[in-house]
Amino acid sequence: MGNAMEISHLLYANDSLVFGEVEVTQIRHLRAIQTNFAGVSGLHVDWQKSCLHPINQVPNMQILAENLGCQVASLPTKYLGMPLGVKNKELQAWNEI
């Protein structure tokens, strides 16, 4: 996409936001990475507090969530107080920031 910056993840303190492809193999890799990280660091992901937020229609979303052991949520939502999934034209969505 030209000179656009690609973001694959955002991390802050104990919050993480990961962007990825909608494939079971990608979800399994993510789970393996988190498991290995937990083994090395002693820090664990609470998958019951974690959510998958699909962008557009994802036909196998429940299967992906089951592979992670988390729930499916919808957009819009907030991450660190910032609105995610709102249209840029909805200026009132940014009033809290």
PDB file of C-alpha atoms in Angstrom:
ATOM      1  CA  MET A   1       0.000   0.000   0.000  1.00  0.00           C
ATOM      2  CA  GLY A   2       2.490   2.622  -1.065  1.00  0.00           C
ATOM      3  CA  ASN A   3       4.264   4.318   1.812  1.00  0.00           C
ATOM      4  CA  ALA A   4       1.660   3.361   4.404  1.00  0.00           C
ATOM      5  CA  MET A   5       2.921   2.061   7.726  1.00  0.00           C
ATOM      6  CA  GLU A   6       1.741  -1.452   8.568  1.00  0.00           C
ATOM      7  CA  ILE A   7       0.846  -2.088  12.211  1.00  0.00           C
ATOM      8  CA  SER A   8       0.874  -5.681  13.408  1.00  0.00           C
ATOM      9  CA  HIS A   9       0.522  -5.106  17.165  1.00  0.00           C
ATOM     10  CA  LEU A  10       0.248  -2.489  19.888  1.00  0.00           C
ATOM     11  CA  LEU A  11       1.500  -3.111  23.419  1.00  0.00           C
ATOM     12  CA  TYR A  12       1.013  -1.048  26.559  1.00  0.00           C
ATOM     13  CA  ALA A  13       1.640  -2.293  30.102  1.00  0.00           C
ATOM     14  CA  ASN A  14      -0.591  -5.352  30.401  1.00  0.00           C
ATOM     15  CA  ASP A  15      -2.743  -4.630  27.336  1.00  0.00           C
ATOM     16  CA  SER A  16      -2.028  -5.945  23.856  1.00  0.00           C
ATOM     17  CA  LEU A  17      -3.724  -5.424  20.540  1.00  0.00           C
ATOM     18  CA  VAL A  18      -2.690  -7.807  17.753  1.00  0.00           C
ATOM     19  CA  PHE A  19      -3.719  -7.575  14.111  1.00  0.00           C
ATOM     20  CA  GLY A  20      -3.630 -10.685  11.955  1.00  0.00           C
ATOM     21  CA  GLU A  21      -5.001 -12.746   9.145  1.00  0.00           C
ATOM     22  CA  VAL A  22      -8.256 -14.607   9.627  1.00  0.00           C
ATOM     23  CA  GLU A  23      -6.838 -18.117   9.472  1.00  0.00           C
ATOM     24  CA  VAL A  24      -6.808 -20.920  12.022  1.00  0.00           C
ATOM     25  CA  THR A  25      -3.053 -21.403  11.495  1.00  0.00           C
ATOM     26  CA  GLN A  26      -2.386 -17.748  12.367  1.00  0.00           C
ATOM     27  CA  ILE A  27      -4.477 -18.067  15.531  1.00  0.00           C
ATOM     28  CA  ARG A  28      -2.614 -21.226  16.516  1.00  0.00           C
ATOM     29  CA  HIS A  29       0.726 -19.469  15.952  1.00  0.00           C
ATOM     30  CA  LEU A  30      -0.440 -16.570  18.114  1.00  0.00           C
ATOM     31  CA  ARG A  31      -1.427 -18.990  20.872  1.00  0.00           C
ATOM     32  CA  ALA A  32       1.948 -20.760  20.626  1.00  0.00           C
ATOM     33  CA  ILE A  33       3.837 -17.462  20.805  1.00  0.00           C
ATOM     34  CA  GLN A  34       1.861 -16.413  23.885  1.00  0.00           C
ATOM     35  CA  THR A  35       2.430 -19.819  25.506  1.00  0.00           C
ATOM     36  CA  ASN A  36       6.184 -19.641  24.873  1.00  0.00           C
ATOM     37  CA  PHE A  37       6.295 -16.069  26.174  1.00  0.00           C
ATOM     38  CA  ALA A  38       4.487 -17.180  29.332  1.00  0.00           C
ATOM     39  CA  GLY A  39       6.952 -20.021  29.826  1.00  0.00           C
ATOM     40  CA  VAL A  40       9.929 -17.685  29.612  1.00  0.00           C
ATOM     41  CA  SER A  41       8.550 -14.626  31.403  1.00  0.00           C
ATOM     42  CA  GLY A  42       6.038 -16.084  33.839  1.00  0.00           C
ATOM     43  CA  LEU A  43       3.432 -13.637  32.485  1.00  0.00           C
ATOM     44  CA  HIS A  44       0.253 -15.310  31.292  1.00  0.00           C
ATOM     45  CA  VAL A  45      -2.581 -14.185  29.046  1.00  0.00           C
ATOM     46  CA  ASP A  46      -6.005 -14.484  30.645  1.00  0.00           C
ATOM     47  CA  TRP A  47      -7.789 -15.808  27.562  1.00  0.00           C
ATOM     48  CA  GLN A  48     -11.184 -15.602  29.289  1.00  0.00           C
ATOM     49  CA  LYS A  49     -10.707 -11.822  29.469  1.00  0.00           C
ATOM     50  CA  SER A  50      -9.474 -11.675  25.868  1.00  0.00           C
ATOM     51  CA  CYS A  51     -11.599 -10.992  22.784  1.00  0.00           C
ATOM     52  CA  LEU A  52     -11.407 -11.327  19.033  1.00  0.00           C
ATOM     53  CA  HIS A  53     -12.855  -8.303  17.253  1.00  0.00           C
ATOM     54  CA  PRO A  54     -13.549  -9.170  13.612  1.00  0.00           C
ATOM     55  CA  ILE A  55     -13.314  -6.512  10.949  1.00  0.00           C
ATOM     56  CA  ASN A  56     -15.950  -7.144   8.269  1.00  0.00           C
ATOM     57  CA  GLN A  57     -17.616 -10.550   7.985  1.00  0.00           C
ATOM     58  CA  VAL A  58     -15.605 -13.525   9.261  1.00  0.00           C
ATOM     59  CA  PRO A  59     -17.446 -16.805   8.651  1.00  0.00           C
ATOM     60  CA  ASN A  60     -15.375 -18.985  11.021  1.00  0.00           C
ATOM     61  CA  MET A  61     -15.004 -16.504  13.866  1.00  0.00           C
ATOM     62  CA  GLN A  62     -16.329 -18.822  16.572  1.00  0.00           C
ATOM     63  CA  ILE A  63     -13.833 -21.526  15.544  1.00  0.00           C
ATOM     64  CA  LEU A  64     -10.994 -19.000  15.751  1.00  0.00           C
ATOM     65  CA  ALA A  65     -12.118 -17.880  19.207  1.00  0.00           C
ATOM     66  CA  GLU A  66     -12.362 -21.477  20.391  1.00  0.00           C
ATOM     67  CA  ASN A  67      -8.772 -22.081  19.249  1.00  0.00           C
ATOM     68  CA  LEU A  68      -7.640 -19.229  21.485  1.00  0.00           C
ATOM     69  CA  GLY A  69     -10.070 -19.933  24.302  1.00  0.00           C
ATOM     70  CA  CYS A  70     -11.495 -16.431  24.164  1.00  0.00           C
ATOM     71  CA  GLN A  71     -14.765 -14.762  23.236  1.00  0.00           C
ATOM     72  CA  VAL A  72     -15.927 -12.928  20.135  1.00  0.00           C
ATOM     73  CA  ALA A  73     -16.734  -9.237  20.494  1.00  0.00           C
ATOM     74  CA  SER A  74     -17.822  -6.603  18.017  1.00  0.00           C
ATOM     75  CA  LEU A  75     -16.713  -3.157  16.961  1.00  0.00           C
ATOM     76  CA  PRO A  76     -16.846  -0.380  17.920  1.00  0.00           C
ATOM     77  CA  THR A  77     -14.929  -0.841  21.154  1.00  0.00           C
ATOM     78  CA  LYS A  78     -12.252   1.008  23.109  1.00  0.00           C
ATOM     79  CA  TYR A  79      -8.567   0.243  23.542  1.00  0.00           C
ATOM     80  CA  LEU A  80      -6.790   2.290  26.220  1.00  0.00           C
ATOM     81  CA  GLY A  81      -9.680   4.748  26.094  1.00  0.00           C
ATOM     82  CA  MET A  82      -9.466   5.267  22.339  1.00  0.00           C
ATOM     83  CA  PRO A  83     -12.365   4.310  20.094  1.00  0.00           C
ATOM     84  CA  LEU A  84     -11.717   1.509  17.618  1.00  0.00           C
ATOM     85  CA  GLY A  85     -13.991   0.737  14.721  1.00  0.00           C
ATOM     86  CA  VAL A  86     -15.754   4.087  14.582  1.00  0.00           C
ATOM     87  CA  LYS A  87     -16.035   6.017  11.386  1.00  0.00           C
ATOM     88  CA  ASN A  88     -13.694   8.994  11.154  1.00  0.00           C
ATOM     89  CA  LYS A  89     -16.681  11.183  10.339  1.00  0.00           C
ATOM     90  CA  GLU A  90     -18.211  10.505  13.744  1.00  0.00           C
ATOM     91  CA  LEU A  91     -16.351  13.310  15.507  1.00  0.00           C
ATOM     92  CA  GLN A  92     -18.292  12.879  18.742  1.00  0.00           C
ATOM     93  CA  ALA A  93     -16.584   9.492  19.155  1.00  0.00           C
ATOM     94  CA  TRP A  94     -13.330  11.354  19.862  1.00  0.00           C
ATOM     95  CA  ASN A  95     -14.751  13.753  22.472  1.00  0.00           C
ATOM     96  CA  GLU A  96     -13.476  11.679  25.412  1.00  0.00           C
ATOM     97  CA  ILE A  97      -9.863  11.844  24.258  1.00  0.00           C
TER      98      ILE A  97
END
